[in-house]
mmCIF file of C-alpha atoms and ligand atoms in Angstrom:
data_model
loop_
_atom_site.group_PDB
_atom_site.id
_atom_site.type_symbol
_atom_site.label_atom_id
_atom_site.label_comp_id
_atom_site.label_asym_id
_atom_site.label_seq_id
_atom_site.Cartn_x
_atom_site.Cartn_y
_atom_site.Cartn_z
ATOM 1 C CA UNK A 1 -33.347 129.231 -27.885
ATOM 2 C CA UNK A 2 -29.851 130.105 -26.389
ATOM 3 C CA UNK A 3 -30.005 132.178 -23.206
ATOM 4 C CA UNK A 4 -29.273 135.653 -25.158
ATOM 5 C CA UNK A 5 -31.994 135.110 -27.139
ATOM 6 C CA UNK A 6 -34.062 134.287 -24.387
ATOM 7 C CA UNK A 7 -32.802 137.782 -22.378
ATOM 8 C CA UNK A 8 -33.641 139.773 -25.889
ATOM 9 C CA UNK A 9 -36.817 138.236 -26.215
ATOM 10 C CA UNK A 10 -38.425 138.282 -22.710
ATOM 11 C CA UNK A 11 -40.182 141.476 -21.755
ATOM 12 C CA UNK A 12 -42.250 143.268 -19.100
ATOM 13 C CA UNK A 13 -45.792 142.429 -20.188
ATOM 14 C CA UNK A 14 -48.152 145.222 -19.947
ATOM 15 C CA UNK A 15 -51.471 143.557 -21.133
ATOM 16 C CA UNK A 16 -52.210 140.290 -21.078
ATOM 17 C CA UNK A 17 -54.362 138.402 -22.979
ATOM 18 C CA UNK A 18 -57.060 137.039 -20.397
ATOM 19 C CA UNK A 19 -58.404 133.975 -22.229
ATOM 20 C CA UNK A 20 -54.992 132.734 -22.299
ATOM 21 C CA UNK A 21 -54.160 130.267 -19.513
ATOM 22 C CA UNK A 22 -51.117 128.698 -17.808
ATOM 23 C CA UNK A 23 -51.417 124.869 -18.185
ATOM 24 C CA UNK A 24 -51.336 122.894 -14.854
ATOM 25 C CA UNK A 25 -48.155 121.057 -15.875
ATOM 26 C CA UNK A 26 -46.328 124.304 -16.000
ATOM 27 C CA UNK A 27 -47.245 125.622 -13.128
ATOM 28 C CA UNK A 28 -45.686 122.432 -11.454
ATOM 29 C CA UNK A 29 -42.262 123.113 -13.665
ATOM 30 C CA UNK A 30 -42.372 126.626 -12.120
ATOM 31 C CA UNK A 31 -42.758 125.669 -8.465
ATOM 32 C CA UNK A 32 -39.687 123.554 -8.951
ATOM 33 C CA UNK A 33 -37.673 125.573 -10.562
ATOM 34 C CA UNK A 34 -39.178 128.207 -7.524
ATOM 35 C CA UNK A 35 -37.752 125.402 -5.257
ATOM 36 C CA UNK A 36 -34.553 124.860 -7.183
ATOM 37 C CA UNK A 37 -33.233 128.785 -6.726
ATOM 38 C CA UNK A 38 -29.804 129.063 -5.524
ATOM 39 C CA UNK A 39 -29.282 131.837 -2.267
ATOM 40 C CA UNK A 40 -26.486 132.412 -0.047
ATOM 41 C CA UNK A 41 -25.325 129.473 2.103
ATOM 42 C CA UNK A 42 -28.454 127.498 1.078
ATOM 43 C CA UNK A 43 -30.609 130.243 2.843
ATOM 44 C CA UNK A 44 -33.708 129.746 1.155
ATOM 45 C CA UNK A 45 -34.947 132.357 3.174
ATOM 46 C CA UNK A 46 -37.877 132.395 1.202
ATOM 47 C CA UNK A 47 -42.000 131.532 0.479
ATOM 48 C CA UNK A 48 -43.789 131.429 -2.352
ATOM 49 C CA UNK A 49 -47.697 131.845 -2.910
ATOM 50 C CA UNK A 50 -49.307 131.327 -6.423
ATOM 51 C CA UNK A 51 -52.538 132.601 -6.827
ATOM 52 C CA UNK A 52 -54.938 130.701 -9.242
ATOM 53 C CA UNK A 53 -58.078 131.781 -7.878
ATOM 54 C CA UNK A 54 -59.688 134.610 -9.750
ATOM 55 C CA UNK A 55 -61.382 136.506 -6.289
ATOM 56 C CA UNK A 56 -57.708 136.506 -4.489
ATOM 57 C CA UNK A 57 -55.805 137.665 -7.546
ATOM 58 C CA UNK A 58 -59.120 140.551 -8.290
ATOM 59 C CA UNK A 59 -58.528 141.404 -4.851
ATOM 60 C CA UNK A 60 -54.560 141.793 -4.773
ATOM 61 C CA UNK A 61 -54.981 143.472 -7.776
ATOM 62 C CA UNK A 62 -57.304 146.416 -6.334
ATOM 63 C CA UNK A 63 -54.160 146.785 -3.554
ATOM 64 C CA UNK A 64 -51.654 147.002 -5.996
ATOM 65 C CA UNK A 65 -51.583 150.481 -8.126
ATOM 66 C CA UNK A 66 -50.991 151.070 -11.452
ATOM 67 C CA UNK A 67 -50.488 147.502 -11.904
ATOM 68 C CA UNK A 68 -54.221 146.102 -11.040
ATOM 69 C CA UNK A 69 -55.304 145.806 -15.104
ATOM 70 C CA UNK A 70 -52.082 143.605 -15.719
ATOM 71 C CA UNK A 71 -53.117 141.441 -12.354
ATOM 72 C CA UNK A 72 -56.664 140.987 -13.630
ATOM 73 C CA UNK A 73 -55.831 139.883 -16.666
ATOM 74 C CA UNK A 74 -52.975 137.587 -15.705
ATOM 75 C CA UNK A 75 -53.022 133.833 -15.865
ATOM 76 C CA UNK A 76 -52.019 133.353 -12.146
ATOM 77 C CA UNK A 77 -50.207 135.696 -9.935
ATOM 78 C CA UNK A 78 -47.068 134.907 -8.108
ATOM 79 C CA UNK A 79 -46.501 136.573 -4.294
ATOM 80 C CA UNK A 80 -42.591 136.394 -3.199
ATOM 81 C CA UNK A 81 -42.410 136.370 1.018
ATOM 82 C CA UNK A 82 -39.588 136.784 2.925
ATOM 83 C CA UNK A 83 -38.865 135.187 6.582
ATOM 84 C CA UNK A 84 -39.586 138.708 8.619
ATOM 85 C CA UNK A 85 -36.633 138.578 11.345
ATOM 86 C CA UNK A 86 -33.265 137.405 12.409
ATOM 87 C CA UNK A 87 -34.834 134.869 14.998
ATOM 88 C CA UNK A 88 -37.619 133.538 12.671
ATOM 89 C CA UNK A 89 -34.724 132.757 9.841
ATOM 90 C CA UNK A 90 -32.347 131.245 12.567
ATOM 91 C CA UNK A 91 -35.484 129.180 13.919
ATOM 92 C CA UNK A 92 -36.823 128.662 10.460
ATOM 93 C CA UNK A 93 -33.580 127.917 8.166
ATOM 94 C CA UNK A 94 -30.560 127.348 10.709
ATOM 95 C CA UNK A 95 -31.885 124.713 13.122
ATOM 96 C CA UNK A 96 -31.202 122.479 10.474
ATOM 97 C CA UNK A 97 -29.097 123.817 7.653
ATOM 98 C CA UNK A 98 -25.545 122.171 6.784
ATOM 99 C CA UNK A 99 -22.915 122.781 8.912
ATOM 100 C CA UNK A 100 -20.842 125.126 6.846
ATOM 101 C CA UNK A 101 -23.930 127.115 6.291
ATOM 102 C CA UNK A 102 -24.289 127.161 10.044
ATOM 103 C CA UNK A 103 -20.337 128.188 10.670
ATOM 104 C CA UNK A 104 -20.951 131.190 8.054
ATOM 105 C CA UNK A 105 -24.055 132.007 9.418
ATOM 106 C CA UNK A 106 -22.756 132.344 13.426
ATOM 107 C CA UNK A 107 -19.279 133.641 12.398
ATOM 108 C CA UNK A 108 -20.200 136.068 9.676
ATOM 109 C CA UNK A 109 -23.909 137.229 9.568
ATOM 110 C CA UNK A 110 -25.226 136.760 13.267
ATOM 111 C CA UNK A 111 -23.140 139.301 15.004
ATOM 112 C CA UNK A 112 -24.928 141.794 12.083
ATOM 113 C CA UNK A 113 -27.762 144.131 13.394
ATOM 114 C CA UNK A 114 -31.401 143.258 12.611
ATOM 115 C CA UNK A 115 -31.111 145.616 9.684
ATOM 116 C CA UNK A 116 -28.579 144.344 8.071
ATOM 117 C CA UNK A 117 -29.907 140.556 8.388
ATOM 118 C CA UNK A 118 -32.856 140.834 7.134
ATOM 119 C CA UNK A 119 -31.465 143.303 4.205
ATOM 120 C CA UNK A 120 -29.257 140.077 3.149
ATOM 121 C CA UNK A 121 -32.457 137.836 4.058
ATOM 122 C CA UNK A 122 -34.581 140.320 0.711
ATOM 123 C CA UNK A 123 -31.099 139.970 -1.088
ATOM 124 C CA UNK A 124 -31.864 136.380 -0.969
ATOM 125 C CA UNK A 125 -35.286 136.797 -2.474
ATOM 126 C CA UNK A 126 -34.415 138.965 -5.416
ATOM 127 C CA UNK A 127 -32.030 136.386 -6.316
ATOM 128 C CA UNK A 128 -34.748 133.981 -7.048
ATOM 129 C CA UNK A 129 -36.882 136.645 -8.803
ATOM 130 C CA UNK A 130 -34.105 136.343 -11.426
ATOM 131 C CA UNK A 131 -34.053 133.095 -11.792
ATOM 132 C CA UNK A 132 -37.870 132.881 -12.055
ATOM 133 C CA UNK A 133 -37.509 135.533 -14.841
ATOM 134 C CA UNK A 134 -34.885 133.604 -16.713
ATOM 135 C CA UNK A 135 -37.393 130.517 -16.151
ATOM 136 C CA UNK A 136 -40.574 131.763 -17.648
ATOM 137 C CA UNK A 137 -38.742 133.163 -20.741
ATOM 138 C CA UNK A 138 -37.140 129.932 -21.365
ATOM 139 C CA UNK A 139 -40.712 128.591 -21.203
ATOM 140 C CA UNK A 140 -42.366 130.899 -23.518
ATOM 141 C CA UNK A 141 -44.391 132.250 -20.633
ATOM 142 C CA UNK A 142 -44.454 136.281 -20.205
ATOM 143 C CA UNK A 143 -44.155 137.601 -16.919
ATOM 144 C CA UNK A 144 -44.515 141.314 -14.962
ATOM 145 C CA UNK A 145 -42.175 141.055 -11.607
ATOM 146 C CA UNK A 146 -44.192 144.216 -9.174
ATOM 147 C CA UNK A 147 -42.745 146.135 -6.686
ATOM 148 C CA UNK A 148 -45.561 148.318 -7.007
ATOM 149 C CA UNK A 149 -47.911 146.461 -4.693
ATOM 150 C CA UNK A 150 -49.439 146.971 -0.959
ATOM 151 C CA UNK A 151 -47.144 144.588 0.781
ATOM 152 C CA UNK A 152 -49.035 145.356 4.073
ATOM 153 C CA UNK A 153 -52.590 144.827 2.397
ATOM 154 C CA UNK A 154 -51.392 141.479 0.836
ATOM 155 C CA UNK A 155 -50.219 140.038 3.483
ATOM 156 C CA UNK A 156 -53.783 141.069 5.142
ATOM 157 C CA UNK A 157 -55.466 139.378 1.848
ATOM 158 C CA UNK A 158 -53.299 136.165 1.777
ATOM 159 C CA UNK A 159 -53.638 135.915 5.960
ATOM 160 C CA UNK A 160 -50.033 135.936 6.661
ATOM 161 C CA UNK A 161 -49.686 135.602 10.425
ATOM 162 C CA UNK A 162 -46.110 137.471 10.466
ATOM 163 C CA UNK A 163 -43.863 135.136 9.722
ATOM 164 C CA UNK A 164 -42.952 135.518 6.555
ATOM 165 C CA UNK A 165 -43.719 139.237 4.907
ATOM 166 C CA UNK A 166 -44.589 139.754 0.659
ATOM 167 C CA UNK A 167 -42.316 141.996 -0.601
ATOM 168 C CA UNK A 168 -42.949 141.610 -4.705
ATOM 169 C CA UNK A 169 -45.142 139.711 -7.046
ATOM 170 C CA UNK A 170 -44.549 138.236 -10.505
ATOM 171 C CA UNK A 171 -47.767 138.141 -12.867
ATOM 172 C CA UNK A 172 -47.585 135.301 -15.378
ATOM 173 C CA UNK A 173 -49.792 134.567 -18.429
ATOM 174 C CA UNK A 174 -49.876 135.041 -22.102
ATOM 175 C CA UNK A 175 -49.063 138.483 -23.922
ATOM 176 C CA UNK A 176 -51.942 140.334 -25.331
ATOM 177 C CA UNK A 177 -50.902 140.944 -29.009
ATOM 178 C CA UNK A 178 -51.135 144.043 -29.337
ATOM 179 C CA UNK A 179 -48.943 144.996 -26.134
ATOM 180 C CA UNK A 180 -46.969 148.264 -27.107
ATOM 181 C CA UNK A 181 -44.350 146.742 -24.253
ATOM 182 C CA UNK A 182 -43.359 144.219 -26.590
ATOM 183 C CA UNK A 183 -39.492 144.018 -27.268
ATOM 184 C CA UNK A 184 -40.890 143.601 -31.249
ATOM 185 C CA UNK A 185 -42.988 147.261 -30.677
ATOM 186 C CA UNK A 186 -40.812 148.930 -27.963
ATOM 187 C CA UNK A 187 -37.263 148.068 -28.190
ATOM 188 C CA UNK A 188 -35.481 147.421 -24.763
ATOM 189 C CA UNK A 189 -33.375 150.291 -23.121
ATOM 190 C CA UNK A 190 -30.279 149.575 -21.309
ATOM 191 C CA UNK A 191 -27.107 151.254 -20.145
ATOM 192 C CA UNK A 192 -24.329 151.215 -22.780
ATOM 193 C CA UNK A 193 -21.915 148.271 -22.183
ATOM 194 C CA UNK A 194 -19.008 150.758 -21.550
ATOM 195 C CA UNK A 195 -20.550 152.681 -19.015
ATOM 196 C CA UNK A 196 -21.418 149.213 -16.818
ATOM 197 C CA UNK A 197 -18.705 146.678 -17.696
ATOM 198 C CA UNK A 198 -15.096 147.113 -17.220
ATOM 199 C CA UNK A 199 -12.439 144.584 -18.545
ATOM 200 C CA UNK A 200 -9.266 144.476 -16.867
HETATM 201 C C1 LIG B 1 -37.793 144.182 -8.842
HETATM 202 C C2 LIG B 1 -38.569 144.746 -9.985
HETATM 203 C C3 LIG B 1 -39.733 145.464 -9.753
HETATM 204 C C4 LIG B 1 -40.503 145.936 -10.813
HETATM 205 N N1 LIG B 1 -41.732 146.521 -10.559
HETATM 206 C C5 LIG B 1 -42.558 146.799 -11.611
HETATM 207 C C6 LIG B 1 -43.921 147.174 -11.399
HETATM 208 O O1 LIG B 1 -44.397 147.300 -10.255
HETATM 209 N N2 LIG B 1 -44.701 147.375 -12.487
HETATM 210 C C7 LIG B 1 -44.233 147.228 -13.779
HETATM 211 O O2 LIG B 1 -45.001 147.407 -14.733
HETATM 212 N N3 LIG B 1 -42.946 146.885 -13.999
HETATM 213 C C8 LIG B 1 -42.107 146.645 -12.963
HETATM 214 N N4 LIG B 1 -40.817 146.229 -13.197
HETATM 215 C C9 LIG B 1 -40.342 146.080 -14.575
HETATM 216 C C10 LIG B 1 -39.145 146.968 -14.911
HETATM 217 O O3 LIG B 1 -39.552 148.277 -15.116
HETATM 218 C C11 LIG B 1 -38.480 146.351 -16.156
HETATM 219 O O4 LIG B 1 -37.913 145.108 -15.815
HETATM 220 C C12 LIG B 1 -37.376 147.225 -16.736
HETATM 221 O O5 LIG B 1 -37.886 148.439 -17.215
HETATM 222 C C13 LIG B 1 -36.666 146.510 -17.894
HETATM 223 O O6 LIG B 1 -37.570 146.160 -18.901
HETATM 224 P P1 LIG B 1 -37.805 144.665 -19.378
HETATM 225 O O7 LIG B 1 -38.125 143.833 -18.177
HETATM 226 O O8 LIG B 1 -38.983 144.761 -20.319
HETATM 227 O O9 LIG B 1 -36.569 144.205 -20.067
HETATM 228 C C14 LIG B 1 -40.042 145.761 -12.142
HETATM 229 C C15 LIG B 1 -38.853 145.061 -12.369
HETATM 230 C C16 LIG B 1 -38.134 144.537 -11.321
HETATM 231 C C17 LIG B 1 -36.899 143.706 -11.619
#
């Protein structure tokens, strides 16, 4: 499948089809392509959690909204964390990054406020969100990213000691068939090209 065909075809999965599992050797595809996700000077200022027991993900799901039926049903859910502060990324990600990465870092980000750092530090995080998107369509596998989640009461459930906060989640499994989200059911709606693209 090209990549435009992949982009037309992958959706926001609404129901999933619980009996429907992600295979093992997947989920090992997934954490490298997790791994593999490009960021700003090599940041990686990032941590990944995938849920495969049933109790955790039951439990996220009851701190997470309108989205707890789609969590439930869900082959495995996946947690996106973020280093929390300036210091812990410096400690964390600088000590030993490349030195160009270090020289952009000191010259052009550290003399930014705490607010701004860790703004760019999320920044870094979506990026791979994308990519992980991109991923599962290209391996057949529907997905749900979630903003709508607890962030506070998942880092409780998932005993994060502060270092890294959740800031979004990405259910993955199989479509149930009859999901009205489907692309097939629901076409996709989407700016006009001419009101978000300029040539020049
Ligand atoms: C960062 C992000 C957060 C989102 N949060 C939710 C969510 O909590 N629940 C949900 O059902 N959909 C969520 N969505 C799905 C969007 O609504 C969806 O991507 C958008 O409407 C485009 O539809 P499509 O993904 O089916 O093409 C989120 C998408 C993104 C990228």
């Amino acid at each position: 499948m090209s990549f435009l065909e992949i982009a037309k075809s992958r959706y926001t999965t609404k129901k999933y089809d619980p009996t429907k599992k992600v295979s093992e050797d997947k989920v090992e595809q997934l954490k490298e392509i997790l791994q593999l996700s490009p960021s700003s000077i090599n940041s990686q200022p990032w941590k990944f959690t995938i849920v495969t027991s049933s109790e955790v993900k039951d439990l996220l799901a009851t701190k997470s909204a309108f989205n707890e039926q789609k969590i439930k049903e869900a082959s495995h859910l996946v947690v996106f964390h973020v280093i929390s502060t300036k210091e812990g990324f410096e400690q964390l990600r600088m000590a030993d990054a490349a030195e160009g990465s270090k020289m952009y870092y000191n010259n052009f980000l550290k003399p930014r406020s705490e607010e701004e750092v860790t703004a760019w530090l999320k920044n870094q995080v979506y990026i791979s969100l994308g990519f992980f998107l991109a991923a599962c369509g290209s391996m057949g596998i529907d997905a749900t990213p979630m903003e709508g989640i607890d962030n506070l009461e998942f880092d409780k459930i998932l005993n994060q000691d502060g270092t890294y906060k959740s800031t979004f989640a990405v259910a993955i499994g199989y479509r149930d068939t009859e999901d009205t989200n489907q692309p097939s059911h629901t076409p996709k709606t989407r700016a006009e090209q001419k009101a978000i693209i300029e040539i020049r």
